[in-house]
mmCIF file of C-alpha atoms and ligand atoms in Angstrom:
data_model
loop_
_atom_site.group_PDB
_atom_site.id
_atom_site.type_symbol
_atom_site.label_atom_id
_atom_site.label_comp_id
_atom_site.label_asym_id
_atom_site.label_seq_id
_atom_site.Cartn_x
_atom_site.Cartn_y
_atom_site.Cartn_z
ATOM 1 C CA UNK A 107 3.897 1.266 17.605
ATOM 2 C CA UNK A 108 2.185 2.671 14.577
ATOM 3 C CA UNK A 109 1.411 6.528 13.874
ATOM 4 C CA UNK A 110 -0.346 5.563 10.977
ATOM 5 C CA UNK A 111 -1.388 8.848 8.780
ATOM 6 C CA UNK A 112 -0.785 11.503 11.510
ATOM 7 C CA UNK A 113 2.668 12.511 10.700
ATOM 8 C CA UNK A 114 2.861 12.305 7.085
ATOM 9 C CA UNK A 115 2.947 15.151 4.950
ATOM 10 C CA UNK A 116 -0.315 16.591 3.537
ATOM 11 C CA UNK A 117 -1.027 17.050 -0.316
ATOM 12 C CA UNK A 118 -4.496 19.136 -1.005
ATOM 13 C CA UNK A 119 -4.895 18.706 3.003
ATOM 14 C CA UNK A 120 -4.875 14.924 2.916
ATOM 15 C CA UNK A 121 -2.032 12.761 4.052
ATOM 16 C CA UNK A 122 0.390 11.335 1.877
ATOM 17 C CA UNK A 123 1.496 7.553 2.725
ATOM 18 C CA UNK A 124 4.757 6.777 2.346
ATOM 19 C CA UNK A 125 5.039 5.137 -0.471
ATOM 20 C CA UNK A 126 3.486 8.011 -2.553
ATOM 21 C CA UNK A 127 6.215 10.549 -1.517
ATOM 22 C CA UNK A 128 9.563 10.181 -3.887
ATOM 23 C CA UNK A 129 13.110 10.949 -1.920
ATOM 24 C CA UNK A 130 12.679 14.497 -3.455
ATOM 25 C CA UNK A 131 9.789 15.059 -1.278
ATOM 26 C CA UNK A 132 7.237 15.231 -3.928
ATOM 27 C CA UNK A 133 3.775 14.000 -3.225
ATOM 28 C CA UNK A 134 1.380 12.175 -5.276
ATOM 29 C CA UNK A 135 -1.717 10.161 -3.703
ATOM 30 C CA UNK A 136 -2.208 8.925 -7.158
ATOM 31 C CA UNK A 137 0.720 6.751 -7.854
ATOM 32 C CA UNK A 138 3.590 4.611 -5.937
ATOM 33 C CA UNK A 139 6.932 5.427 -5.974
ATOM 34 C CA UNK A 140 9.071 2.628 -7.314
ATOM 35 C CA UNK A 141 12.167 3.220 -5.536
ATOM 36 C CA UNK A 142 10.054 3.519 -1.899
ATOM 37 C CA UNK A 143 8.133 0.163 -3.090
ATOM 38 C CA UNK A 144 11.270 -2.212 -2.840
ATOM 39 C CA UNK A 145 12.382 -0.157 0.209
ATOM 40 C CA UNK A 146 9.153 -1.282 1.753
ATOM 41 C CA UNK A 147 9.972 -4.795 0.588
ATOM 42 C CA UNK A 148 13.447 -4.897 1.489
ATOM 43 C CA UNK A 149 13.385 -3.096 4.468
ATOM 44 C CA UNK A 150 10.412 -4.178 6.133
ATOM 45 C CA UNK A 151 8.937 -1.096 6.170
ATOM 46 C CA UNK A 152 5.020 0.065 6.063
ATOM 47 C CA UNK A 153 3.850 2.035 2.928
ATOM 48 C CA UNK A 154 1.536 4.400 4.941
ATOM 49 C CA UNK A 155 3.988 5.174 8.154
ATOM 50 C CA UNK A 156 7.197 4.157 7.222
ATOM 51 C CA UNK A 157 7.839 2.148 10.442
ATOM 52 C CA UNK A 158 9.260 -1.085 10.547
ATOM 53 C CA UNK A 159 6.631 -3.658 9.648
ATOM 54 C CA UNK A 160 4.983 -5.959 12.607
ATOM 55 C CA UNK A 161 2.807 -9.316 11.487
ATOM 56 C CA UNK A 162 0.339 -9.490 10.324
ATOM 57 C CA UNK A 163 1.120 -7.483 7.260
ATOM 58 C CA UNK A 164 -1.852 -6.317 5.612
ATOM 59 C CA UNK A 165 -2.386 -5.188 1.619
ATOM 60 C CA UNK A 166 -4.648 -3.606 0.297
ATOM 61 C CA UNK A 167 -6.094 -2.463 -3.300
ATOM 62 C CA UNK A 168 -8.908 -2.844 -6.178
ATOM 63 C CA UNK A 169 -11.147 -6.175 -5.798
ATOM 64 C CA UNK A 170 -9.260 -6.958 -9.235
ATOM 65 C CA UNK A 171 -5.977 -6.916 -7.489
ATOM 66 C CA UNK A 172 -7.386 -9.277 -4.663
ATOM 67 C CA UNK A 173 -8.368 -11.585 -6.748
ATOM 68 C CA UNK A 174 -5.417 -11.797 -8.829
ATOM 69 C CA UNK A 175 -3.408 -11.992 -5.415
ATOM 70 C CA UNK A 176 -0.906 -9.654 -6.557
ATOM 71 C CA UNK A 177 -1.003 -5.375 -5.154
ATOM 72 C CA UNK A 178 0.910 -2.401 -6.243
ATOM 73 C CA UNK A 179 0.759 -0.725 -2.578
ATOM 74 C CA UNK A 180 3.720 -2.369 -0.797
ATOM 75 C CA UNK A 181 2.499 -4.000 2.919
ATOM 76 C CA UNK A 182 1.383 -2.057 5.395
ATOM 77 C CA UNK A 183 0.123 -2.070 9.471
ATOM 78 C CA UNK A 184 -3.141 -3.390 9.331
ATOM 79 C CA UNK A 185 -3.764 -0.347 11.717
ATOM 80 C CA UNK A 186 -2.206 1.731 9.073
ATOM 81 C CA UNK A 187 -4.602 -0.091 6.291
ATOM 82 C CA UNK A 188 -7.421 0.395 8.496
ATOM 83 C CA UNK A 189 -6.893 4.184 9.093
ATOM 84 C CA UNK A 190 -5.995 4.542 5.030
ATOM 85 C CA UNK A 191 -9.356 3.067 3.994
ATOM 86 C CA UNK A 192 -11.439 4.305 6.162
ATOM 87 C CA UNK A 193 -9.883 7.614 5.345
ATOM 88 C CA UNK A 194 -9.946 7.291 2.045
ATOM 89 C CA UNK A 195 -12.659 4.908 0.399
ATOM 90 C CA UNK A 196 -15.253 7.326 0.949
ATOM 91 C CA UNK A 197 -13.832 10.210 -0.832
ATOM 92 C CA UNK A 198 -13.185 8.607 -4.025
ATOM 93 C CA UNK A 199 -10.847 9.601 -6.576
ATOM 94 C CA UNK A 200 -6.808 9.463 -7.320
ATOM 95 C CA UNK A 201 -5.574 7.833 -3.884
ATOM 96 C CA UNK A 202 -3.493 5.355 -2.096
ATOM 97 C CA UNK A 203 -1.596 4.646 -5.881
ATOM 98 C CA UNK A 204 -4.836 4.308 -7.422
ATOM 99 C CA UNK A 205 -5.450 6.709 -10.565
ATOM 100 C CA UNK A 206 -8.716 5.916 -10.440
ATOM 101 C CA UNK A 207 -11.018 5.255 -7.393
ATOM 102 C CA UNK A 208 -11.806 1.158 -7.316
ATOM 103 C CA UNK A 209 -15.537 0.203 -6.558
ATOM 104 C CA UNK A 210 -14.527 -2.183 -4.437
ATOM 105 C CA UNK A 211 -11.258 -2.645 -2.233
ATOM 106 C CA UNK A 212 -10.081 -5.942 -1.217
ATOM 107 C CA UNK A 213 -7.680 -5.846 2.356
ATOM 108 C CA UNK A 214 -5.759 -9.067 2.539
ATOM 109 C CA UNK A 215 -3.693 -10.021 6.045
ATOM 110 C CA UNK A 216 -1.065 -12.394 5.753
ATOM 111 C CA UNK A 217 1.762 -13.653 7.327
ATOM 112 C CA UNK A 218 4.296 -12.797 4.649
ATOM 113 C CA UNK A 219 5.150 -11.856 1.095
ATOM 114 C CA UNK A 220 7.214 -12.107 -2.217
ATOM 115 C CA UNK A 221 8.506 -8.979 -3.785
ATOM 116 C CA UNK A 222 7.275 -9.886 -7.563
ATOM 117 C CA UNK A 223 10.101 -7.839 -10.000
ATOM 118 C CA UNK A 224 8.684 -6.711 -13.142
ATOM 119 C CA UNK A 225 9.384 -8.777 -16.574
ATOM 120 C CA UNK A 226 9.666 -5.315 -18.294
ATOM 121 C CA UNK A 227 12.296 -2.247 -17.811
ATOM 122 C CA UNK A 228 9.914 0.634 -16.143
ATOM 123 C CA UNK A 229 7.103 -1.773 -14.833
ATOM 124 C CA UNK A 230 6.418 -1.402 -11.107
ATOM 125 C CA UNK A 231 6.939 -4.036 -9.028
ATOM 126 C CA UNK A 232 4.170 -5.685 -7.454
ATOM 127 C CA UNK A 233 3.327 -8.034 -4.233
ATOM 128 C CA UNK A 234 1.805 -10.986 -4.095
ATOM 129 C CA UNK A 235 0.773 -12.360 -0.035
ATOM 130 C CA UNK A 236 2.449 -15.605 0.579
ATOM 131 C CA UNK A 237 0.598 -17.178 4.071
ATOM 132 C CA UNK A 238 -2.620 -15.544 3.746
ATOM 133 C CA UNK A 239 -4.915 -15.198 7.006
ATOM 134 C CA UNK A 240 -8.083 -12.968 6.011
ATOM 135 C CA UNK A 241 -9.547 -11.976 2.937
ATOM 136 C CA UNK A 242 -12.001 -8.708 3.684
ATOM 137 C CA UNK A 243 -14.005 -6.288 0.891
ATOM 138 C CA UNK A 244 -14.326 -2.767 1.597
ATOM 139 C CA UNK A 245 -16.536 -0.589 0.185
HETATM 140 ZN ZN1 ZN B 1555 2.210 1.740 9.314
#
């Protein structure tokens, strides 16, 4: 069961995933929390909702992230992915970990994933889909 963006708390009167919101409670569409990343990871846990994880596991982020195969957000519900882009792509601007709004969003299903640590102290960690199904652009 998945309540996607519905119960999350609101920033500027959008909805801020999970993943955005540090254990202090602060909010910030523009940029992942570390810490709540490798929770996700770890834990199995969606980066919108914050429910356990069911298959397939969907990512999403810039075209330039899809095609490098590797994504900042941690994995979501594809429901939850859904509901996040379609949310929102069309507004533009600093959301979903993105400073700046990408052109073009790639949503990637898969069947599983590897936590990728980073080489450098203060880098965030990044994921990289391991048994892809579906490659979609979203724009
Ligand atoms: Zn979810």
């Amino acid at each position: 069961m998945t309540v996607a963006l519905d119960h999350r708390p609101t920033a500027g009167g959008l909805p801020v995933p999970f993943a955005c919101e540090d254990d202090g409670g602060a909010l910030d569409h523009a940029h992942v929390v570390k810490r709540r990343a490798i929770r996700c990871a770890l834990s199995r846990i969606c980066g919108i909702c914050g429910e356990t994880l069911s298959r397939p596991i969907a990512f999403f982020g810039p075209e330039s992230e899809g095609d490098a195969g590797l994504f900042t957000f941690p994995p979501v519900h594809l429901p939850c992915a859904n509901a996040a882009l379609d949310l929102f792509v069309p507004i533009g601007g600093s959301h979903l970990g993105q400073v700046e709004a990408p052109l073009r969003w790639t949503l990637v299903t898969t069947g599983g994933f590897d936590l990728i640590r980073p080489t450098r102290r203060g880098d965030g960690v990044t994921f990289r889909p391991n048994s892809v199904i579906e490659t979609r652009s979203v724009e």
